[in-house]
mmCIF file of C-alpha atoms in Angstrom:
data_model
loop_
_atom_site.group_PDB
_atom_site.id
_atom_site.type_symbol
_atom_site.label_atom_id
_atom_site.label_comp_id
_atom_site.label_asym_id
_atom_site.label_seq_id
_atom_site.Cartn_x
_atom_site.Cartn_y
_atom_site.Cartn_z
ATOM 1 C CA UNK U 1 -0.087 -14.462 5.331
ATOM 2 C CA UNK U 2 -3.254 -16.066 6.298
ATOM 3 C CA UNK U 3 -5.768 -18.604 4.566
ATOM 4 C CA UNK U 4 -8.402 -17.045 2.712
ATOM 5 C CA UNK U 5 -9.727 -20.389 0.830
ATOM 6 C CA UNK U 6 -10.891 -18.960 -2.685
ATOM 7 C CA UNK U 7 -10.281 -15.584 -2.253
ATOM 8 C CA UNK U 8 -6.815 -15.503 -1.761
ATOM 9 C CA UNK U 9 -4.923 -12.504 -2.400
ATOM 10 C CA UNK U 10 -1.541 -11.787 -3.906
ATOM 11 C CA UNK U 11 1.105 -13.153 -1.273
ATOM 12 C CA UNK U 12 3.065 -10.147 0.788
ATOM 13 C CA UNK U 13 1.152 -7.689 -0.622
ATOM 14 C CA UNK U 14 2.856 -4.107 0.226
ATOM 15 C CA UNK U 15 -0.097 -2.109 -0.122
ATOM 16 C CA UNK U 16 -1.556 -3.908 3.213
ATOM 17 C CA UNK U 17 1.544 -5.009 4.972
ATOM 18 C CA UNK U 18 3.881 -2.299 4.765
ATOM 19 C CA UNK U 19 2.439 1.005 5.923
ATOM 20 C CA UNK U 20 5.429 1.038 8.201
ATOM 21 C CA UNK U 21 6.163 4.916 9.781
ATOM 22 C CA UNK U 22 9.251 5.227 11.593
ATOM 23 C CA UNK U 23 9.524 7.258 14.555
ATOM 24 C CA UNK U 24 10.867 6.224 18.021
ATOM 25 C CA UNK U 25 10.810 6.562 21.879
ATOM 26 C CA UNK U 26 13.600 7.181 24.088
ATOM 27 C CA UNK U 27 15.094 9.861 25.818
ATOM 28 C CA UNK U 28 16.655 12.633 23.533
ATOM 29 C CA UNK U 29 19.994 13.787 23.573
ATOM 30 C CA UNK U 30 22.062 16.633 22.023
ATOM 31 C CA UNK U 31 22.085 16.401 18.206
ATOM 32 C CA UNK U 32 25.731 17.173 17.463
ATOM 33 C CA UNK U 33 27.078 14.426 20.002
ATOM 34 C CA UNK U 34 24.704 12.006 19.310
ATOM 35 C CA UNK U 35 25.846 11.982 15.689
ATOM 36 C CA UNK U 36 29.042 12.102 16.470
ATOM 37 C CA UNK U 37 28.609 8.931 18.639
ATOM 38 C CA UNK U 38 26.305 6.929 16.231
ATOM 39 C CA UNK U 39 28.324 7.741 13.171
ATOM 40 C CA UNK U 40 31.371 6.180 14.993
ATOM 41 C CA UNK U 41 29.840 2.992 15.925
ATOM 42 C CA UNK U 42 27.013 2.620 12.986
ATOM 43 C CA UNK U 43 28.380 4.421 10.252
ATOM 44 C CA UNK U 44 27.362 7.868 8.722
ATOM 45 C CA UNK U 45 23.971 9.169 9.416
ATOM 46 C CA UNK U 46 21.688 9.819 6.488
ATOM 47 C CA UNK U 47 21.758 13.498 5.420
ATOM 48 C CA UNK U 48 18.731 15.260 6.825
ATOM 49 C CA UNK U 49 16.366 15.844 4.240
ATOM 50 C CA UNK U 50 12.719 17.458 5.616
ATOM 51 C CA UNK U 51 11.318 17.355 2.110
ATOM 52 C CA UNK U 52 11.627 13.220 2.265
ATOM 53 C CA UNK U 53 11.261 12.853 5.825
ATOM 54 C CA UNK U 54 14.731 11.133 6.217
ATOM 55 C CA UNK U 55 15.253 9.354 9.463
ATOM 56 C CA UNK U 56 18.188 7.330 11.051
ATOM 57 C CA UNK U 57 16.090 4.381 11.158
ATOM 58 C CA UNK U 58 14.977 4.483 7.944
ATOM 59 C CA UNK U 59 17.979 2.334 6.591
ATOM 60 C CA UNK U 60 17.129 -0.623 8.932
ATOM 61 C CA UNK U 61 13.566 -0.842 7.693
ATOM 62 C CA UNK U 62 12.907 -3.206 4.670
ATOM 63 C CA UNK U 63 13.319 -0.766 2.310
ATOM 64 C CA UNK U 64 11.925 -2.836 -0.847
ATOM 65 C CA UNK U 65 8.935 -4.614 -0.042
ATOM 66 C CA UNK U 66 7.105 -4.146 -2.922
ATOM 67 C CA UNK U 67 10.081 -6.023 -5.036
ATOM 68 C CA UNK U 68 10.191 -8.536 -2.667
ATOM 69 C CA UNK U 69 6.289 -9.264 -3.066
ATOM 70 C CA UNK U 70 6.840 -9.569 -6.774
ATOM 71 C CA UNK U 71 9.624 -12.119 -6.508
ATOM 72 C CA UNK U 72 7.633 -13.874 -4.190
ATOM 73 C CA UNK U 73 4.310 -14.154 -6.254
ATOM 74 C CA UNK U 74 6.562 -15.111 -9.247
ATOM 75 C CA UNK U 75 7.688 -18.279 -7.679
ATOM 76 C CA UNK U 76 4.245 -19.272 -6.138
ATOM 77 C CA UNK U 77 3.159 -18.498 -9.817
ATOM 78 C CA UNK U 78 5.529 -21.045 -11.341
ATOM 79 C CA UNK U 79 4.850 -23.582 -8.849
ATOM 80 C CA UNK U 80 1.405 -23.372 -9.643
ATOM 81 C CA UNK U 81 1.804 -23.797 -12.871
ATOM 82 C CA UNK U 82 3.903 -27.055 -12.314
ATOM 83 C CA UNK U 83 0.843 -28.415 -10.715
ATOM 84 C CA UNK U 84 -1.455 -27.337 -13.747
ATOM 85 C CA UNK U 85 -2.662 -23.896 -12.098
ATOM 86 C CA UNK U 86 -2.699 -20.842 -13.676
ATOM 87 C CA UNK U 87 -2.084 -18.101 -11.219
ATOM 88 C CA UNK U 88 -1.251 -14.983 -12.687
ATOM 89 C CA UNK U 89 1.128 -12.301 -11.497
ATOM 90 C CA UNK U 90 0.947 -8.872 -13.420
ATOM 91 C CA UNK U 91 4.370 -7.454 -14.402
ATOM 92 C CA UNK U 92 5.809 -5.340 -11.743
ATOM 93 C CA UNK U 93 8.510 -2.818 -12.720
ATOM 94 C CA UNK U 94 10.986 -2.462 -9.831
ATOM 95 C CA UNK U 95 12.803 0.299 -11.418
ATOM 96 C CA UNK U 96 9.639 2.462 -11.274
ATOM 97 C CA UNK U 97 10.498 6.070 -9.932
ATOM 98 C CA UNK U 98 9.528 6.562 -6.209
ATOM 99 C CA UNK U 99 6.020 8.136 -5.036
ATOM 100 C CA UNK U 100 6.437 11.803 -4.797
ATOM 101 C CA UNK U 101 4.045 11.551 -1.993
ATOM 102 C CA UNK U 102 5.784 8.987 0.439
ATOM 103 C CA UNK U 103 9.467 7.912 1.316
ATOM 104 C CA UNK U 104 11.131 4.981 1.523
ATOM 105 C CA UNK U 105 9.557 3.767 4.780
ATOM 106 C CA UNK U 106 6.123 4.730 2.961
ATOM 107 C CA UNK U 107 5.311 7.568 5.182
ATOM 108 C CA UNK U 108 3.085 10.142 3.392
ATOM 109 C CA UNK U 109 4.730 13.124 3.006
ATOM 110 C CA UNK U 110 3.026 16.697 2.637
ATOM 111 C CA UNK U 111 4.618 20.124 1.966
ATOM 112 C CA UNK U 112 3.872 23.302 -0.254
ATOM 113 C CA UNK U 113 4.483 21.588 -3.434
ATOM 114 C CA UNK U 114 2.648 18.444 -2.671
ATOM 115 C CA UNK U 115 -0.208 20.255 -1.583
ATOM 116 C CA UNK U 116 -0.269 22.314 -4.828
ATOM 117 C CA UNK U 117 -0.525 19.508 -6.706
ATOM 118 C CA UNK U 118 -2.427 16.573 -5.069
ATOM 119 C CA UNK U 119 -4.181 18.379 -1.886
ATOM 120 C CA UNK U 120 -3.933 15.723 1.164
ATOM 121 C CA UNK U 121 -4.173 12.784 -1.495
ATOM 122 C CA UNK U 122 -1.301 10.406 -2.330
ATOM 123 C CA UNK U 123 0.197 10.718 -5.896
ATOM 124 C CA UNK U 124 -0.972 8.099 -8.162
ATOM 125 C CA UNK U 125 0.918 4.836 -8.809
ATOM 126 C CA UNK U 126 4.199 5.099 -10.731
ATOM 127 C CA UNK U 127 3.503 1.547 -11.815
ATOM 128 C CA UNK U 128 2.174 1.672 -15.520
ATOM 129 C CA UNK U 129 0.285 -1.334 -14.966
ATOM 130 C CA UNK U 130 -1.156 -0.502 -11.562
ATOM 131 C CA UNK U 131 -4.942 -1.109 -12.142
ATOM 132 C CA UNK U 132 -3.988 -4.846 -13.278
ATOM 133 C CA UNK U 133 -1.974 -5.261 -10.136
ATOM 134 C CA UNK U 134 -4.883 -3.489 -7.896
ATOM 135 C CA UNK U 135 -7.283 -6.332 -9.628
ATOM 136 C CA UNK U 136 -4.737 -9.314 -9.134
ATOM 137 C CA UNK U 137 -4.758 -8.392 -5.381
ATOM 138 C CA UNK U 138 -8.250 -10.034 -4.779
ATOM 139 C CA UNK U 139 -8.438 -12.718 -7.738
ATOM 140 C CA UNK U 140 -9.720 -15.988 -6.622
ATOM 141 C CA UNK U 141 -7.687 -18.974 -6.878
ATOM 142 C CA UNK U 142 -8.508 -21.512 -9.539
ATOM 143 C CA UNK U 143 -11.238 -23.690 -8.426
ATOM 144 C CA UNK U 144 -9.867 -26.722 -5.955
ATOM 145 C CA UNK U 145 -6.265 -25.370 -5.964
ATOM 146 C CA UNK U 146 -6.722 -24.015 -2.533
ATOM 147 C CA UNK U 147 -4.152 -26.684 -0.460
ATOM 148 C CA UNK U 148 -1.987 -26.677 -3.702
ATOM 149 C CA UNK U 149 -1.589 -22.842 -3.533
ATOM 150 C CA UNK U 150 -0.750 -22.649 0.493
ATOM 151 C CA UNK U 151 1.718 -25.914 -0.280
ATOM 152 C CA UNK U 152 3.395 -23.295 -2.988
ATOM 153 C CA UNK U 153 3.570 -20.745 -0.497
ATOM 154 C CA UNK U 154 5.362 -22.886 1.834
ATOM 155 C CA UNK U 155 7.650 -24.722 -0.621
ATOM 156 C CA UNK U 156 8.744 -21.213 -1.587
ATOM 157 C CA UNK U 157 9.230 -19.718 1.918
ATOM 158 C CA UNK U 158 11.018 -22.846 3.065
ATOM 159 C CA UNK U 159 13.472 -23.509 -0.127
ATOM 160 C CA UNK U 160 13.638 -20.407 -2.633
ATOM 161 C CA UNK U 161 13.148 -17.005 -1.060
ATOM 162 C CA UNK U 162 12.919 -17.407 2.776
ATOM 163 C CA UNK U 163 11.338 -14.092 3.954
ATOM 164 C CA UNK U 164 12.911 -12.061 6.323
ATOM 165 C CA UNK U 165 12.520 -12.798 10.261
ATOM 166 C CA UNK U 166 9.775 -10.841 12.305
ATOM 167 C CA UNK U 167 12.703 -9.183 14.086
ATOM 168 C CA UNK U 168 13.974 -7.730 10.701
ATOM 169 C CA UNK U 169 10.667 -6.972 9.785
ATOM 170 C CA UNK U 170 8.954 -5.408 12.913
ATOM 171 C CA UNK U 171 12.129 -3.898 14.932
ATOM 172 C CA UNK U 172 12.901 -0.652 13.747
ATOM 173 C CA UNK U 173 9.541 0.148 12.571
ATOM 174 C CA UNK U 174 8.428 -0.594 16.576
ATOM 175 C CA UNK U 175 11.060 1.706 17.664
ATOM 176 C CA UNK U 176 9.716 4.669 15.138
ATOM 177 C CA UNK U 177 5.987 4.115 16.130
ATOM 178 C CA UNK U 178 6.919 4.365 19.742
ATOM 179 C CA UNK U 179 8.663 7.649 19.001
ATOM 180 C CA UNK U 180 6.095 8.900 17.147
ATOM 181 C CA UNK U 181 3.912 8.920 20.405
ATOM 182 C CA UNK U 182 7.150 10.552 22.273
ATOM 183 C CA UNK U 183 7.081 13.476 20.109
ATOM 184 C CA UNK U 184 3.814 14.292 20.135
ATOM 185 C CA UNK U 185 4.038 15.647 23.650
ATOM 186 C CA UNK U 186 7.631 17.426 22.740
ATOM 187 C CA UNK U 187 7.319 20.786 24.090
ATOM 188 C CA UNK U 188 8.883 22.654 21.106
ATOM 189 C CA UNK U 189 6.322 20.564 18.942
ATOM 190 C CA UNK U 190 3.213 21.554 20.945
ATOM 191 C CA UNK U 191 4.255 24.962 20.839
ATOM 192 C CA UNK U 192 4.402 25.206 17.049
ATOM 193 C CA UNK U 193 1.358 23.362 17.008
ATOM 194 C CA UNK U 194 -0.510 26.355 18.731
ATOM 195 C CA UNK U 195 1.207 28.677 16.474
ATOM 196 C CA UNK U 196 0.206 26.662 13.577
ATOM 197 C CA UNK U 197 -3.641 26.543 14.762
ATOM 198 C CA UNK U 198 -3.617 30.440 15.002
ATOM 199 C CA UNK U 199 -2.044 30.591 11.488
ATOM 200 C CA UNK U 200 -5.373 28.304 10.382
ATOM 201 C CA UNK U 201 -7.953 30.368 11.956
ATOM 202 C CA UNK U 202 -8.884 32.502 8.654
ATOM 203 C CA UNK U 203 -10.200 29.174 7.208
ATOM 204 C CA UNK U 204 -12.856 28.928 10.110
ATOM 205 C CA UNK U 205 -12.403 25.256 10.099
ATOM 206 C CA UNK U 206 -15.027 24.339 13.041
ATOM 207 C CA UNK U 207 -13.241 21.137 13.917
ATOM 208 C CA UNK U 208 -9.698 21.915 13.117
ATOM 209 C CA UNK U 209 -7.664 19.378 14.762
ATOM 210 C CA UNK U 210 -5.136 20.189 17.701
ATOM 211 C CA UNK U 211 -2.062 18.972 15.238
ATOM 212 C CA UNK U 212 -1.463 19.468 11.683
ATOM 213 C CA UNK U 213 -0.617 15.634 11.194
ATOM 214 C CA UNK U 214 -4.707 14.912 11.837
ATOM 215 C CA UNK U 215 -5.275 17.095 8.916
ATOM 216 C CA UNK U 216 -7.921 16.837 7.071
ATOM 217 C CA UNK U 217 -10.584 16.955 9.758
ATOM 218 C CA UNK U 218 -13.568 15.180 9.300
ATOM 219 C CA UNK U 219 -15.288 17.820 7.658
ATOM 220 C CA UNK U 220 -13.249 18.857 5.078
ATOM 221 C CA UNK U 221 -13.269 15.187 4.342
ATOM 222 C CA UNK U 222 -16.867 15.483 3.711
ATOM 223 C CA UNK U 223 -16.526 18.516 1.711
ATOM 224 C CA UNK U 224 -13.861 16.844 -0.499
ATOM 225 C CA UNK U 225 -16.395 14.206 -1.302
ATOM 226 C CA UNK U 226 -14.480 11.514 0.752
ATOM 227 C CA UNK U 227 -15.790 9.456 3.700
ATOM 228 C CA UNK U 228 -14.402 8.181 6.931
ATOM 229 C CA UNK U 229 -10.504 8.088 7.306
ATOM 230 C CA UNK U 230 -10.273 4.157 7.353
ATOM 231 C CA UNK U 231 -12.298 3.853 4.153
ATOM 232 C CA UNK U 232 -9.822 6.210 2.322
ATOM 233 C CA UNK U 233 -6.627 4.244 3.278
ATOM 234 C CA UNK U 234 -6.057 3.790 -0.376
ATOM 235 C CA UNK U 235 -8.085 6.291 -2.560
ATOM 236 C CA UNK U 236 -8.984 5.086 -5.829
ATOM 237 C CA UNK U 237 -6.028 5.664 -8.526
ATOM 238 C CA UNK U 238 -8.271 8.353 -10.468
ATOM 239 C CA UNK U 239 -8.890 10.512 -7.266
ATOM 240 C CA UNK U 240 -8.000 13.946 -7.858
ATOM 241 C CA UNK U 241 -7.848 17.047 -5.373
ATOM 242 C CA UNK U 242 -10.546 19.487 -6.224
ATOM 243 C CA UNK U 243 -9.669 23.233 -6.406
ATOM 244 C CA UNK U 244 -11.032 23.788 -2.773
ATOM 245 C CA UNK U 245 -8.730 21.191 -1.440
ATOM 246 C CA UNK U 246 -5.688 22.443 -3.123
ATOM 247 C CA UNK U 247 -6.327 25.688 -1.952
ATOM 248 C CA UNK U 248 -7.048 24.445 1.868
ATOM 249 C CA UNK U 249 -3.663 22.083 1.531
ATOM 250 C CA UNK U 250 -1.594 24.596 0.442
ATOM 251 C CA UNK U 251 -2.509 27.324 3.009
ATOM 252 C CA UNK U 252 -2.271 24.239 5.593
ATOM 253 C CA UNK U 253 1.565 23.519 4.328
ATOM 254 C CA UNK U 254 2.389 27.414 4.320
ATOM 255 C CA UNK U 255 1.186 27.525 7.898
ATOM 256 C CA UNK U 256 3.012 24.260 9.001
ATOM 257 C CA UNK U 257 6.111 26.089 7.848
ATOM 258 C CA UNK U 258 5.521 29.440 8.806
ATOM 259 C CA UNK U 259 4.558 28.485 12.494
ATOM 260 C CA UNK U 260 7.625 25.980 12.352
ATOM 261 C CA UNK U 261 5.909 22.987 12.949
ATOM 262 C CA UNK U 262 7.498 21.026 10.500
ATOM 263 C CA UNK U 263 10.925 21.787 11.600
ATOM 264 C CA UNK U 264 10.164 21.396 15.181
ATOM 265 C CA UNK U 265 8.556 17.709 14.662
ATOM 266 C CA UNK U 266 11.278 16.873 12.163
ATOM 267 C CA UNK U 267 14.122 17.775 14.313
ATOM 268 C CA UNK U 268 12.628 16.215 17.654
ATOM 269 C CA UNK U 269 12.231 13.033 15.769
ATOM 270 C CA UNK U 270 15.579 12.839 14.472
ATOM 271 C CA UNK U 271 17.350 13.337 17.719
ATOM 272 C CA UNK U 272 14.948 10.328 19.220
ATOM 273 C CA UNK U 273 15.833 8.517 16.303
ATOM 274 C CA UNK U 274 19.535 9.230 16.622
ATOM 275 C CA UNK U 275 19.378 8.284 20.657
ATOM 276 C CA UNK U 276 17.394 5.115 19.597
ATOM 277 C CA UNK U 277 20.028 3.637 16.850
ATOM 278 C CA UNK U 278 22.928 4.470 19.778
ATOM 279 C CA UNK U 279 21.123 2.442 21.865
ATOM 280 C CA UNK U 280 20.141 -0.537 19.844
ATOM 281 C CA UNK U 281 23.000 -0.512 17.392
ATOM 282 C CA UNK U 282 23.973 -4.307 17.592
ATOM 283 C CA UNK U 283 20.495 -5.436 16.595
ATOM 284 C CA UNK U 284 19.944 -3.143 14.003
ATOM 285 C CA UNK U 285 23.065 -3.512 12.220
ATOM 286 C CA UNK U 286 22.049 -7.415 12.288
ATOM 287 C CA UNK U 287 18.697 -6.517 11.070
ATOM 288 C CA UNK U 288 20.471 -4.265 8.414
ATOM 289 C CA UNK U 289 22.424 -7.452 7.056
ATOM 290 C CA UNK U 290 19.507 -9.680 6.962
ATOM 291 C CA UNK U 291 17.488 -7.086 5.237
ATOM 292 C CA UNK U 292 20.067 -6.850 2.638
ATOM 293 C CA UNK U 293 20.180 -10.729 2.180
ATOM 294 C CA UNK U 294 16.777 -10.958 1.617
ATOM 295 C CA UNK U 295 16.811 -8.140 -0.966
ATOM 296 C CA UNK U 296 19.603 -9.755 -2.631
ATOM 297 C CA UNK U 297 18.072 -13.443 -2.821
ATOM 298 C CA UNK U 298 14.671 -11.425 -4.183
ATOM 299 C CA UNK U 299 16.632 -9.541 -7.018
ATOM 300 C CA UNK U 300 18.572 -12.998 -8.151
ATOM 301 C CA UNK U 301 15.059 -14.679 -8.593
ATOM 302 C CA UNK U 302 13.922 -11.560 -10.739
ATOM 303 C CA UNK U 303 17.345 -11.381 -12.562
ATOM 304 C CA UNK U 304 17.365 -15.057 -13.403
ATOM 305 C CA UNK U 305 13.957 -14.534 -15.208
ATOM 306 C CA UNK U 306 14.370 -11.317 -16.847
ATOM 307 C CA UNK U 307 12.392 -9.497 -14.822
ATOM 308 C CA UNK U 308 14.683 -7.106 -12.991
#
C-alpha cells in the first residue's frame, strides 16, 4: 500500500489487489501419470470442474483476500479511533455467497448459463452493502490524520495482523500467469480456436478476435454501450447486459463448447498446472501453510469482535 495523503483508500482493497489469474508455464506431461505423482507428494488434486475453472494451483493462491482486507481495515479503524479520529469501515459479510461469474482466484468465468444471464458482464456483488463498500474505498482521511493513519497501518501489520509474505501472495499466481502464455500456443487450443472462429462467422463480427478469451471485441463493446477495455475493469454494480449482448454472448458460449475450445483450453491448462505443482511442491506447501496461518489470524480478529 502506498501513501496517498488525504485521499487514502481502504487498505488491501481486493478489487485492485487480487486480480490473480492462475495458469502456468512448464513442459506438459501426461495427465494420468502426473496426477498420480502429485497426489503421492502433495495430497489429492482438486476435482476437475470446467464450469468453475478449478485448477491444481488454486489452493496455493490466497483464497479469502476480501476477508483479510476487512480484518485489517477493522484493526486500523480501531487504532484511528484510539487516536481520536473516525475512519469508518463498512460491514462486510464474510459468509456472502461466491460470485457466479468468478472463481476462488478471481478469474472471470464464462459459459452458456452465465452468458444467458449476464452476457459478458460480471454478476453484481453478493455483498448487501456493496455500494457503501465501494464508496469507502476512496474515502478521504480525516483532516490532519495522515501520519497517524500510516502509523496505524504499520502497527497493525507489525503487531496484530502481519500480512502474508510477497512469496505467499505472488508465487503461485506468477506460475499461473506464465502458463496463461504457454497455453495460448498449444496446438490443440489453437486448432479449436480456428473452429470457434468458423462457428462465429454467421454473426459477421468485423473485428472478431483470434481467440475467444478476447471477446467481446472493441466494436461489440461499443455496440453494447461500453468503452475501452481498461475503463470497464469494474463495471458499475447496476450494469446489465442488453438483449443483443446476451444474444451474442450466448452464441459465443455455444461456439466455444461445440468447437471444443473450452475443453481444449481447460485440459491443456490443467496438465501444465499439475506439472508446476510437481516441480514446486516444497515451495507451494510452505506457501499453503503461511496462507492458512494468515487466514486463521484474520478470522480470529473478526470473531473476537462478533464480525465473523
